[in-house]
Short mmCIF file of C-alpha atoms and ligand atoms in Angstrom, two decimals:
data_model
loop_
_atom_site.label_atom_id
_atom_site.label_comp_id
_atom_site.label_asym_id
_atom_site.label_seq_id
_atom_site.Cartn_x
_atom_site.Cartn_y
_atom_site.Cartn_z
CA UNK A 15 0.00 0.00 0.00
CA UNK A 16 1.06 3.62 -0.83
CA UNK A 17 2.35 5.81 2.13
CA UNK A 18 0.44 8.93 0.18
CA UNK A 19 -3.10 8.41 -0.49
CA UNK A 20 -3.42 11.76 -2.17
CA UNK A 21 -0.52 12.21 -5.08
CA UNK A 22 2.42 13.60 -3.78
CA UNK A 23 4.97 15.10 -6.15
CA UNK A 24 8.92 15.63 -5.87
CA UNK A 25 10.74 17.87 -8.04
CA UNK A 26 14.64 16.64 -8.21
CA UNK A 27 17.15 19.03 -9.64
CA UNK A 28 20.35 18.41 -11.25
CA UNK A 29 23.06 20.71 -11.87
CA UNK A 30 25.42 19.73 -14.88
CA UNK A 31 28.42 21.72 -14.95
CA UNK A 32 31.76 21.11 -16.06
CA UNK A 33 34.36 24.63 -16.88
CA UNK A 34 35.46 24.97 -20.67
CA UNK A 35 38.94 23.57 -20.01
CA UNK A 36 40.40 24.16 -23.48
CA UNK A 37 40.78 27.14 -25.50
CA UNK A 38 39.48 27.73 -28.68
CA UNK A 39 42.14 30.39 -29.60
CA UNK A 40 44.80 28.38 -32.12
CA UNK A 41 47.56 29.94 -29.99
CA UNK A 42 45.99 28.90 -27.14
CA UNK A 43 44.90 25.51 -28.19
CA UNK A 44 48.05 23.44 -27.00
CA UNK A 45 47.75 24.86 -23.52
CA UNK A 46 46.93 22.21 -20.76
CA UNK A 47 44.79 23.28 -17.76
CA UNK A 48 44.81 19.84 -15.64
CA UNK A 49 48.20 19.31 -13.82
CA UNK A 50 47.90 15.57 -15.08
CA UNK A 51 46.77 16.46 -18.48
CA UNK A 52 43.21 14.34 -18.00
CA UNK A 53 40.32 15.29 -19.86
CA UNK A 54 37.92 15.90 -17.02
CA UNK A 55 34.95 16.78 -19.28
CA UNK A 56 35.39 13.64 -21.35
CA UNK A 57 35.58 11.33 -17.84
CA UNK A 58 32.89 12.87 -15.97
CA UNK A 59 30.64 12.51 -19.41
CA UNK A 60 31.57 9.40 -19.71
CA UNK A 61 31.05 8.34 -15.67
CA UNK A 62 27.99 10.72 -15.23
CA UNK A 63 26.47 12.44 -18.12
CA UNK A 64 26.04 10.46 -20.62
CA UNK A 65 25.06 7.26 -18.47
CA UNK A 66 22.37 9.36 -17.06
CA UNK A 67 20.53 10.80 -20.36
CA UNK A 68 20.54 7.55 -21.99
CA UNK A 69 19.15 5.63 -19.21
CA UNK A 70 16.06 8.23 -20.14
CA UNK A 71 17.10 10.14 -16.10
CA UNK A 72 16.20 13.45 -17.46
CA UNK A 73 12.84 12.21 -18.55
CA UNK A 74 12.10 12.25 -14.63
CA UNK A 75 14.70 14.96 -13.01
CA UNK A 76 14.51 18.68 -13.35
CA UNK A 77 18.01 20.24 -14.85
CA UNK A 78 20.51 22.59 -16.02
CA UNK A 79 22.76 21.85 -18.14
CA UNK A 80 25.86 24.04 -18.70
CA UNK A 81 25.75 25.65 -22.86
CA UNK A 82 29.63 25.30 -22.95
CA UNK A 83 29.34 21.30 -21.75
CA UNK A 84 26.13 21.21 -24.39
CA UNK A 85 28.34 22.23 -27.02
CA UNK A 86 31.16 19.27 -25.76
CA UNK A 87 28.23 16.41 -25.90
CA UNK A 88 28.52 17.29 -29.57
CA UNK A 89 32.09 15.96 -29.65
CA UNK A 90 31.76 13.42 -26.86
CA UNK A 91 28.38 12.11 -26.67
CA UNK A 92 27.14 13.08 -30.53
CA UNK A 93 24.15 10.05 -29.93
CA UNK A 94 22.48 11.15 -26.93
CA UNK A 95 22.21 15.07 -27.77
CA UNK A 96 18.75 14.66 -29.34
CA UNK A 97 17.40 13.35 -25.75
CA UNK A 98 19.19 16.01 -23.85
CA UNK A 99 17.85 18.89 -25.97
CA UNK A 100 14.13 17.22 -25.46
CA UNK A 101 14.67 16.81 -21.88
CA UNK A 102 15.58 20.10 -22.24
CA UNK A 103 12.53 21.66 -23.36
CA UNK A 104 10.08 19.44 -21.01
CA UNK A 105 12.03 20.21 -17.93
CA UNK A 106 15.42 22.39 -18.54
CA UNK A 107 16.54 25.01 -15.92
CA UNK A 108 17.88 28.42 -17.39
CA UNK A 109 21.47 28.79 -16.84
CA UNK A 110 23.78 31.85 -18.12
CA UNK A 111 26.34 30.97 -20.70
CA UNK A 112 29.59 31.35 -18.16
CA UNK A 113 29.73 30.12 -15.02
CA UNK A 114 31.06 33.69 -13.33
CA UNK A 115 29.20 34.58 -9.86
CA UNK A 116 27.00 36.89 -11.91
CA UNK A 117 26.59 39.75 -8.41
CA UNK A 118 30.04 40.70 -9.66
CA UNK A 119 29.59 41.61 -12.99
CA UNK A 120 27.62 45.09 -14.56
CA UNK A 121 24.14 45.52 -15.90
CA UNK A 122 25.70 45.24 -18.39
CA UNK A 123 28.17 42.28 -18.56
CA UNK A 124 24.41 40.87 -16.92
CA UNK A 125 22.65 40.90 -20.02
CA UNK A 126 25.14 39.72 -21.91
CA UNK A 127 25.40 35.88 -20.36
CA UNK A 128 21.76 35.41 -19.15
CA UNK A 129 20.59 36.84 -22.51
CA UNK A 130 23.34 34.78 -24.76
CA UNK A 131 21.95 31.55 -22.56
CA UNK A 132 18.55 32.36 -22.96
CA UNK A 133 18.71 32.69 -25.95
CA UNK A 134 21.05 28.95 -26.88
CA UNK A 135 18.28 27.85 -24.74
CA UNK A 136 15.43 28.66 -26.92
CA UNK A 137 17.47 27.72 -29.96
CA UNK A 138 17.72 24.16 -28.49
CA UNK A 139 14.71 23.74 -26.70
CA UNK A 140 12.54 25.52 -29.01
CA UNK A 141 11.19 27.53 -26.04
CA UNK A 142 12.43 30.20 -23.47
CA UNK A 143 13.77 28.91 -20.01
CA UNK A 144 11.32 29.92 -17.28
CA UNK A 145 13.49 28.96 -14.15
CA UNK A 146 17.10 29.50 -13.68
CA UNK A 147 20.10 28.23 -11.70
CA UNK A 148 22.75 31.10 -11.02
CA UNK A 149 25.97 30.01 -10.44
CA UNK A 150 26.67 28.67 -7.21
CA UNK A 151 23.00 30.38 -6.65
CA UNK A 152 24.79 33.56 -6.08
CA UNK A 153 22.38 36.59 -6.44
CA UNK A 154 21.89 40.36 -5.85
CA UNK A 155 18.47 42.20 -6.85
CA UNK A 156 20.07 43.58 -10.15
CA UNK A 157 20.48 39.87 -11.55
CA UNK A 158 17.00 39.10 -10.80
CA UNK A 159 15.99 42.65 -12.94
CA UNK A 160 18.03 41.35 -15.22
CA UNK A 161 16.49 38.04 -15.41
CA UNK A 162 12.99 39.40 -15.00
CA UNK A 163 14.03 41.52 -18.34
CA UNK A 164 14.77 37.85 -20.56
CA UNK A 165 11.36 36.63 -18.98
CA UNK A 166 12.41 34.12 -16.59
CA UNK A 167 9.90 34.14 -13.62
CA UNK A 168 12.33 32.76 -11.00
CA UNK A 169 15.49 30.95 -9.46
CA UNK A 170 16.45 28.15 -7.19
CA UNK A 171 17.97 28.90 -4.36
CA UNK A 172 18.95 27.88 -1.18
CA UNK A 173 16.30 28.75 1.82
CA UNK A 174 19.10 30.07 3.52
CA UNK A 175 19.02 32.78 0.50
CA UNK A 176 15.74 34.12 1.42
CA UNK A 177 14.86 36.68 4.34
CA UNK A 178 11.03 35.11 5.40
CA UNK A 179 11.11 36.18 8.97
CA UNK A 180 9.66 33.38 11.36
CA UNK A 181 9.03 31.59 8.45
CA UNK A 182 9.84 27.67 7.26
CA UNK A 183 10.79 28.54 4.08
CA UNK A 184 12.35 24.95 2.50
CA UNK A 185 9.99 23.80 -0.74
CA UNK A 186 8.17 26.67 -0.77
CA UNK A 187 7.92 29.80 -3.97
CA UNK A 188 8.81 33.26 -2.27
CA UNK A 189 7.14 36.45 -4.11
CA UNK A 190 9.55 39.08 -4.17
CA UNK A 191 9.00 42.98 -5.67
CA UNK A 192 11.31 43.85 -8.16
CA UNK A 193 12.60 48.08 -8.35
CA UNK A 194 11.29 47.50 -12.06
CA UNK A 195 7.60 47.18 -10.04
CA UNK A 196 7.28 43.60 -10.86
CA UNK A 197 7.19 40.30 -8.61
CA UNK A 198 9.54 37.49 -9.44
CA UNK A 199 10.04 34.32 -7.46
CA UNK A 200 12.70 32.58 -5.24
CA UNK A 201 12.38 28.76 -4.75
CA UNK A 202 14.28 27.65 -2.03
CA UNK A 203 14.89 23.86 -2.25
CA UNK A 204 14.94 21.24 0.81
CA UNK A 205 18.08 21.92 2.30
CA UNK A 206 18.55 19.19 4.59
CA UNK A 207 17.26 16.37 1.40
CA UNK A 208 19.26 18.19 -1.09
CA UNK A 209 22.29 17.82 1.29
CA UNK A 210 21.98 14.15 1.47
CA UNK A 211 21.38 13.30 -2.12
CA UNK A 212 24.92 15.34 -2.54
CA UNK A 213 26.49 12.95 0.19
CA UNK A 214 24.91 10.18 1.81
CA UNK A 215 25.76 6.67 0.61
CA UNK A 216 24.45 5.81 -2.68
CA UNK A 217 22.89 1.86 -2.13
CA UNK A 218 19.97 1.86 -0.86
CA UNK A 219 16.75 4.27 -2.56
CA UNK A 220 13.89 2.81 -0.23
CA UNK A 221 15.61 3.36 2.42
CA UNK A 222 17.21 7.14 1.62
CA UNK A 223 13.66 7.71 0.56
CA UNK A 224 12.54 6.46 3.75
CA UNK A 225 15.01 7.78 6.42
CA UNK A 226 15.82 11.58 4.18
CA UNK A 227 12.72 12.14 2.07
CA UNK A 228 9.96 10.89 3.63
CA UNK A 229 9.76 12.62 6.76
CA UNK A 230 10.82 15.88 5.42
CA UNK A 231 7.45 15.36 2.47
CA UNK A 232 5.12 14.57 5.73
CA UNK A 233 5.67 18.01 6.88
CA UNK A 234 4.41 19.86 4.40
CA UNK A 235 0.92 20.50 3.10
CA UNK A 236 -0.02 18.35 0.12
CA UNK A 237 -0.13 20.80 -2.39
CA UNK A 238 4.09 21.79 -1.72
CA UNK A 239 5.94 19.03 -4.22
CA UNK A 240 9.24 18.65 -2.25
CA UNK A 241 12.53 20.15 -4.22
CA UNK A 242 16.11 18.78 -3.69
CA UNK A 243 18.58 19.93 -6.07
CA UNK A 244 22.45 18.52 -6.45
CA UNK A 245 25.19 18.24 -8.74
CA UNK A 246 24.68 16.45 -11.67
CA UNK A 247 28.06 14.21 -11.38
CA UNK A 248 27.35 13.58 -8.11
CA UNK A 249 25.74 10.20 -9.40
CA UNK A 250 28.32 8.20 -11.05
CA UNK A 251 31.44 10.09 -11.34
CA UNK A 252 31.14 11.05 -7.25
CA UNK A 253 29.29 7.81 -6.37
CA UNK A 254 29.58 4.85 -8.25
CA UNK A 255 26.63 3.65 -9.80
CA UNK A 256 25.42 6.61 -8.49
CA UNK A 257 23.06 6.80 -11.32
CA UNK A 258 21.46 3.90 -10.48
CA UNK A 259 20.84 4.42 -7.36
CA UNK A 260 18.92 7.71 -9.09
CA UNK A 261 17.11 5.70 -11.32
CA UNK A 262 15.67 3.34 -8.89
CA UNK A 263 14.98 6.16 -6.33
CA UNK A 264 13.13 8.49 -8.80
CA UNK A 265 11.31 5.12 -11.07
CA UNK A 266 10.38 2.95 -7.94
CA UNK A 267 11.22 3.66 -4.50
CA UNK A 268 9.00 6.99 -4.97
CA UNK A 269 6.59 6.04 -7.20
CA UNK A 270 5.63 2.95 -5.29
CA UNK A 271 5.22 5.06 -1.94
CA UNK A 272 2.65 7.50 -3.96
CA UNK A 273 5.36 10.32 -5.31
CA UNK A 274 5.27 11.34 -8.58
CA UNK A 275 8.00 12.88 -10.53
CA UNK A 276 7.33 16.20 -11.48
CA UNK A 277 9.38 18.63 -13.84
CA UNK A 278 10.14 22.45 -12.36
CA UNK A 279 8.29 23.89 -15.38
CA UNK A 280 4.94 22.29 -14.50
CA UNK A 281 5.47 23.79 -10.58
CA UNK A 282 3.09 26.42 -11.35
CA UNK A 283 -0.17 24.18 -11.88
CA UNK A 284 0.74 22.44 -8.62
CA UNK A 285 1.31 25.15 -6.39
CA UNK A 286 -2.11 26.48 -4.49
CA UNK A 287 -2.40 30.11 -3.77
CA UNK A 288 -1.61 29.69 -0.30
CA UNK A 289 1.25 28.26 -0.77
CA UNK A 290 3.43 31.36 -1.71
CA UNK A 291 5.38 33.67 0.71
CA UNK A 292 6.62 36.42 0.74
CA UNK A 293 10.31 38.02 1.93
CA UNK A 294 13.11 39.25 0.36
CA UNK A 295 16.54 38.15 -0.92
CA UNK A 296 19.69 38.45 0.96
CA UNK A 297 22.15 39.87 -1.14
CA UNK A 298 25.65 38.23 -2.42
CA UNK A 299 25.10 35.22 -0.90
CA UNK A 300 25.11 31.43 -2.80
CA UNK A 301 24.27 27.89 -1.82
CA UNK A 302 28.05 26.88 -1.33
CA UNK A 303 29.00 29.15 0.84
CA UNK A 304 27.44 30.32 4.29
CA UNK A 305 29.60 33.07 5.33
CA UNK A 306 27.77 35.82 3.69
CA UNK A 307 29.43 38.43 0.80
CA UNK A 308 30.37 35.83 -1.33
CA UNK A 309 33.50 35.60 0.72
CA UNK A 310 34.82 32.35 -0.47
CA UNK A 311 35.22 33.85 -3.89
CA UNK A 312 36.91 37.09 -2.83
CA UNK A 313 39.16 36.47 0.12
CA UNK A 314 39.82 34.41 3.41
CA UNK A 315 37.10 32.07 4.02
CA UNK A 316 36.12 29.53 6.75
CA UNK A 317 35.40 27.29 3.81
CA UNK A 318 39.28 27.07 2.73
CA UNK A 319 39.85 24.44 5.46
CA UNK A 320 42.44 26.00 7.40
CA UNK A 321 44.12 26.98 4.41
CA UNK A 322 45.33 31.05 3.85
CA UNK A 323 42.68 32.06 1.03
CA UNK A 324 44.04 35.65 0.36
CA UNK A 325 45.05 34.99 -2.49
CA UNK A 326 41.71 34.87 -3.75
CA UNK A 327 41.11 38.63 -3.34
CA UNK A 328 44.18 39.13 -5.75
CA UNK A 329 43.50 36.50 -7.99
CA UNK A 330 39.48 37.95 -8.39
CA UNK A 331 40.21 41.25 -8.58
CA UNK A 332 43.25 40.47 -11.62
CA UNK A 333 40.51 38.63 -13.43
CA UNK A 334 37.93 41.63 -12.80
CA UNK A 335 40.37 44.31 -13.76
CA UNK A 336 40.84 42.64 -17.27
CA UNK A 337 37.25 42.37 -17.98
CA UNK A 338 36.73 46.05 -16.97
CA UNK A 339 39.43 47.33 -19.06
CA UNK A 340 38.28 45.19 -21.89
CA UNK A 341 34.47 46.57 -21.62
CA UNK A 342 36.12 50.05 -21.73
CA UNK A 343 37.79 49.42 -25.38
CA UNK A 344 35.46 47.44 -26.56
CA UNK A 345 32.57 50.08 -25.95
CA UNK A 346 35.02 52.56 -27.60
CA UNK A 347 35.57 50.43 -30.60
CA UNK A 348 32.27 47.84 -31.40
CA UNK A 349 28.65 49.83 -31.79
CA UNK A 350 26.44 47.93 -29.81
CA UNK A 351 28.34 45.10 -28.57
CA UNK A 352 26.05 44.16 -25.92
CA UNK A 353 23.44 42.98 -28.47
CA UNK A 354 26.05 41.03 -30.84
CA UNK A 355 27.75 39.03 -28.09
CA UNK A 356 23.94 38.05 -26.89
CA UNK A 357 23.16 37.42 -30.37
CA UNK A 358 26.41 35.07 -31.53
CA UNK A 359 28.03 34.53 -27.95
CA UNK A 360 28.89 30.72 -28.60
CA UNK A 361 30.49 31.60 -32.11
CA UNK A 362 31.93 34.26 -30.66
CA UNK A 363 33.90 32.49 -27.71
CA UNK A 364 34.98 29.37 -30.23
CA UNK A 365 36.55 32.01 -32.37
CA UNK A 366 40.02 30.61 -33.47
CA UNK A 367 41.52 33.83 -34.05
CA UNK A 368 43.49 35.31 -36.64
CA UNK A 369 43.07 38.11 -39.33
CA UNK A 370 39.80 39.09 -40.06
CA UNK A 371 37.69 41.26 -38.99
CA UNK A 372 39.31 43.90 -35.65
CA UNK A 373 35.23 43.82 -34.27
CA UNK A 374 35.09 39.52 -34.28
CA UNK A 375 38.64 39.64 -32.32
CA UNK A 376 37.13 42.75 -30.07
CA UNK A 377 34.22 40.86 -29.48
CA UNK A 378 36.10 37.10 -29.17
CA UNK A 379 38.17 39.20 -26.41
CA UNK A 380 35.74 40.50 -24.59
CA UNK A 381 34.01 36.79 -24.47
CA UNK A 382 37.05 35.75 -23.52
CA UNK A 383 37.48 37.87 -20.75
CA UNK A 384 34.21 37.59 -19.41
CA UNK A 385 35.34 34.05 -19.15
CA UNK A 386 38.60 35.02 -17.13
CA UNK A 387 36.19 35.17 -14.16
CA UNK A 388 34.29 31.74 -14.06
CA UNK A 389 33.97 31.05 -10.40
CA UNK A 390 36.16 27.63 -10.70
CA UNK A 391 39.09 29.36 -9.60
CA UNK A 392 38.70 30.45 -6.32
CA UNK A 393 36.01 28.25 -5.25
CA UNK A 394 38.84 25.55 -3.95
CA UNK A 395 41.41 26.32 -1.36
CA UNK A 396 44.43 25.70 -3.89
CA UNK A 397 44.65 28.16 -6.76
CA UNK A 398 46.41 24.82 -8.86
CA UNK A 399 43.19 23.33 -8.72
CA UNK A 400 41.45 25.00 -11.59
CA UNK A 401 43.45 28.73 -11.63
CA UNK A 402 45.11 27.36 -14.49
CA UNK A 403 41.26 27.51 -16.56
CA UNK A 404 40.92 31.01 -15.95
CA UNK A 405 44.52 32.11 -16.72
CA UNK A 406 43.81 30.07 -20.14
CA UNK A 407 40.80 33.04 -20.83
CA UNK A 408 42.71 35.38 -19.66
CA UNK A 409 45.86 34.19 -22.05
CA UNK A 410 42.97 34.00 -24.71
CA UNK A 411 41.35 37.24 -24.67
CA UNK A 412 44.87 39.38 -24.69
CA UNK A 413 45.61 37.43 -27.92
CA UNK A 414 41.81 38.15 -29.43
CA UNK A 415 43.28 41.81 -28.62
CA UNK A 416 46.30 41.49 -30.45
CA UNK A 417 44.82 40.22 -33.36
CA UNK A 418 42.79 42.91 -33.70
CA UNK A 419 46.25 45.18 -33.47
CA UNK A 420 45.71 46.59 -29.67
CA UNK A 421 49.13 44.90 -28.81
CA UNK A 422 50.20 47.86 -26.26
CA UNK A 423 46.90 47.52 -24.47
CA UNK A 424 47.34 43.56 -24.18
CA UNK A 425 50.80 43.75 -22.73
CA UNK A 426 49.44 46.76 -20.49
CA UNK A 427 46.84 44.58 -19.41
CA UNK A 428 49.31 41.18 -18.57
CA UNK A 429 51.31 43.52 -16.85
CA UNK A 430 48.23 44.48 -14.65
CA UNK A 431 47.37 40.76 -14.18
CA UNK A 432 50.93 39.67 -13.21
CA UNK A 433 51.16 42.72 -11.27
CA UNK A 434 47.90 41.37 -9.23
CA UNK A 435 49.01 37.74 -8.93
CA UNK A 436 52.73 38.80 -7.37
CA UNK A 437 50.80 39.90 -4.70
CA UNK A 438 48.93 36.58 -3.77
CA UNK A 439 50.75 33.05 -2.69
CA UNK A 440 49.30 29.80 -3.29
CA UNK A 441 48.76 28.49 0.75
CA UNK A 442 50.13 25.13 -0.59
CA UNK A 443 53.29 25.49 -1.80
CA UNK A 444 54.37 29.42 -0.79
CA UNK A 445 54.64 29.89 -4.45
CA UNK A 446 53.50 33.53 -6.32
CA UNK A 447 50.99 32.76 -8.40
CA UNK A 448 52.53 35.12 -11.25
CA UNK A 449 54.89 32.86 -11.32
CA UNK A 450 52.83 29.78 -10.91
CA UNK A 451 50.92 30.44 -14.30
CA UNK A 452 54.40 31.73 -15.76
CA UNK A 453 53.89 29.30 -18.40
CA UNK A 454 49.98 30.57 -19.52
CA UNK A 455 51.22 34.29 -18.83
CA UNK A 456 52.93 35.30 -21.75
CA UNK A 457 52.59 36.64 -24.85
CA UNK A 458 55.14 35.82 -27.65
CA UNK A 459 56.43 37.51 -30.07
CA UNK A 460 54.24 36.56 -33.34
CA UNK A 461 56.20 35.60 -36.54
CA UNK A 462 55.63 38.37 -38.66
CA UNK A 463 56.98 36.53 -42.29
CA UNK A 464 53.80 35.24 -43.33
CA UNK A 465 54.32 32.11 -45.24
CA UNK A 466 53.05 31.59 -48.53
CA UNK A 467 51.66 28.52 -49.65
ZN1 ZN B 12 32.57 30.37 3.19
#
């Protein structure tokens, strides 16, 4: 006999995200960002990804899925794209094109990756995203304007996120007013089930569903579908037949106890009136990180494990400082450049370079810097980790720049960025990290005898 009598629903969200690891750039291209020279993307595919959408997962989980890791299932995984970009339209979470804590970019540099991923979306899925997953769930009001603006209606978050005084706020939509005069919505998942889907064992679905899910579903009124959202390679490349452990828990344990599976973008028909709050958001805050200001991005954080993360506010502020001085040429040189990088943002970054157009290297460098600041980098303790990925951008877009003949400016700008890093030392090995990335931070002289075939 079911446990429900009256339908329950549960709303499970992945997050697939891997970092562009390789340039596109063909001066770039040789460049290596993992220590050991492994193709993480490929593995965690292979372990994870792939594993998951042909087993038919996203037919029953709620999802994200990264544009730049989209655009490597094309190489990787060519057979199951059709069934990702279906899942995709049925129950695919908004997601901007980088992965860069968006609360520290401009209005600006805003539009430009929620609109270029809105708009890949709607390309793939033949339909706009309605929900979307910030990176790291970081947030400040002017990304939800911004958001509100490419007519998504709200974002997951963590409860922790949202300022209901008094308030149990886990599973349930919070109504917020927008300075634009319009509401948008915050949905905080189930902290404490999202928490152990990330990293309790993996064996046993009846009884995670019974010890984690259950009791947490019993609480709420029968209109509130629980939420739990994780990352995608948690099942399989984290856990070991991880996946199946999914499959079972979302086609059988639930199912049999009276859950149904429901997908975020049906949410709305579910939902009764009383079922929305309403509070505000805390500002700069994200789901990985409790210690408010989006510290562990920007400097010393409890999060580092003991380890000196100071280096991070040199290391974020190098990467900023390049973006910013590449926004201020680029608006000097490119009409409306905004609108094009929305437009063509994925061409755009894969650019290889080389001498055509000054406004495709402009833009291709301004893509490229934008991708200098993906959050990868100083979300571990170590800056060897995955520094090396953002140095690659950062390599990338001063070459963009030189091809479109702006050499001063690019070695104006490494100087800035080496400048930056001689000030920060990786906790692990005492190192400067200017000199760590020696390697990535250079710029060669170009042969200037052109070779004719
Ligand atoms: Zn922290």
């Amino acid at each position: 006999m079911a446990r429900y009598n009256q339908e329950r629903f549960m709303i499970l969200g992945e997050h697939f995200y891997q970092p562009p690891r390789k340039g596109a750039h063909e001066r770039v291209k040789s460049i290596q960002t993992d220590p050991y020279g492994v193709d993480w993307n490929r593995v965690i595919a292979g372990e994870s990804y792939v594993p998951q959408i042909q087993a038919g997962l996203l037919e029953l989980s709620s999802f994200d899925f990264f544009a730049t890791m989209r655009k490597e299932m094309e190489n990787i995984s060519p057979e199951s794209l059709p069934d990702l970009e279906s899942a995709l339209k049925e129950r695919g979470v908004g997601d901007p094109y980088l992965h860069v804590l968006l609360p520290d970019l401009s209005y600006g540099d805003k539009q430009i990756l929620i609109g270029a991923g809105a708009k890949l979306f709607a390309e793939q899925a033949g339909q706009l995203p309605q929900w979307f997953w910030a990176p790291e769930t970081a947030l400040d009001m002017e990304t939800l304007e911004v958001l509100s603006e490419f007519g998504y209606i709200g974002v997951i978050c963590a409860p922790e996120q949202i300022d209901v005084p008094n308030k149990e706020i886990d599973d349930r939509p919070v109504k917020i007013p927008l300075p634009n005069g319009k509401q948008f919505l915050l949905l905080a998942f189930d902290r404490p089930v999202s928490s152990a889907l990330a990293h309790h064992k993996k064996e046993n679905a009846n009884q995670f569903a019974d010890e984690v899910i259950f009791p947490r579903l019993d609480n709420l009124p029968a209109t509130l579908p629980m939420i739990a959202f994780t990352d995608g390679e948690t099942f399989g490349h984290h856990f070991k037949f991880g996946d199946m452990f999914l499959r079972y828990l979302m086609e059988t344990a639930l199912p049999e106890a009276g859950v149904a599976m429901l997908g975020i973008n049906e949410a709305m028909s579910v939902w009764g009136e009383g079922d929305f709050l309403e509070g505000n958001l805390r500002e700069r805050t994200a789901w990985s990180c409790p210690h408010g200001d989006l510290i562990r991005w920007h400097g010393a954080c409890p999060c580092d494990a003991g380890f000196n993360g100071s280096w991070k506010a040199n290391f974020s502020s190098a990467v900023s400082q390049l973006n910013e001085v590449m926004t201020r040429i680029i608006s000097m040189e490119v009409d409306d450049y905004n609108s094009k990088l929305i437009d063509d943002f994925e061409h755009i970054f894969m650019y290889q370079g080389g001498s055509s157009d000054p406004e495709t290297s402009l833009l291709a460098a301004k893509a490229s810097a934008m991708a200098a600041m993906i959050s990868c980098g100083t979300f571990f303790d170590s800056p060897g980790t995955s520094g090396r990925i953002n140095m690659l951008f950062v390599r990338q877009a001063l070459e963009h720049l030189r091809d479109a003949g702006l050499t001063v400016e690019a070695n104006e700008m490494l100087q800035t960025v080496k400048n930056e890093l001689h000030n920060a030392i990786n906790p692990h090995t005492g190192e400067y990290l200017d000199e760590m990335f020696a390697d990535i931070l250079q710029l060669p002289e170009i042969s200037t005898s052109v070779i004719d075939e």
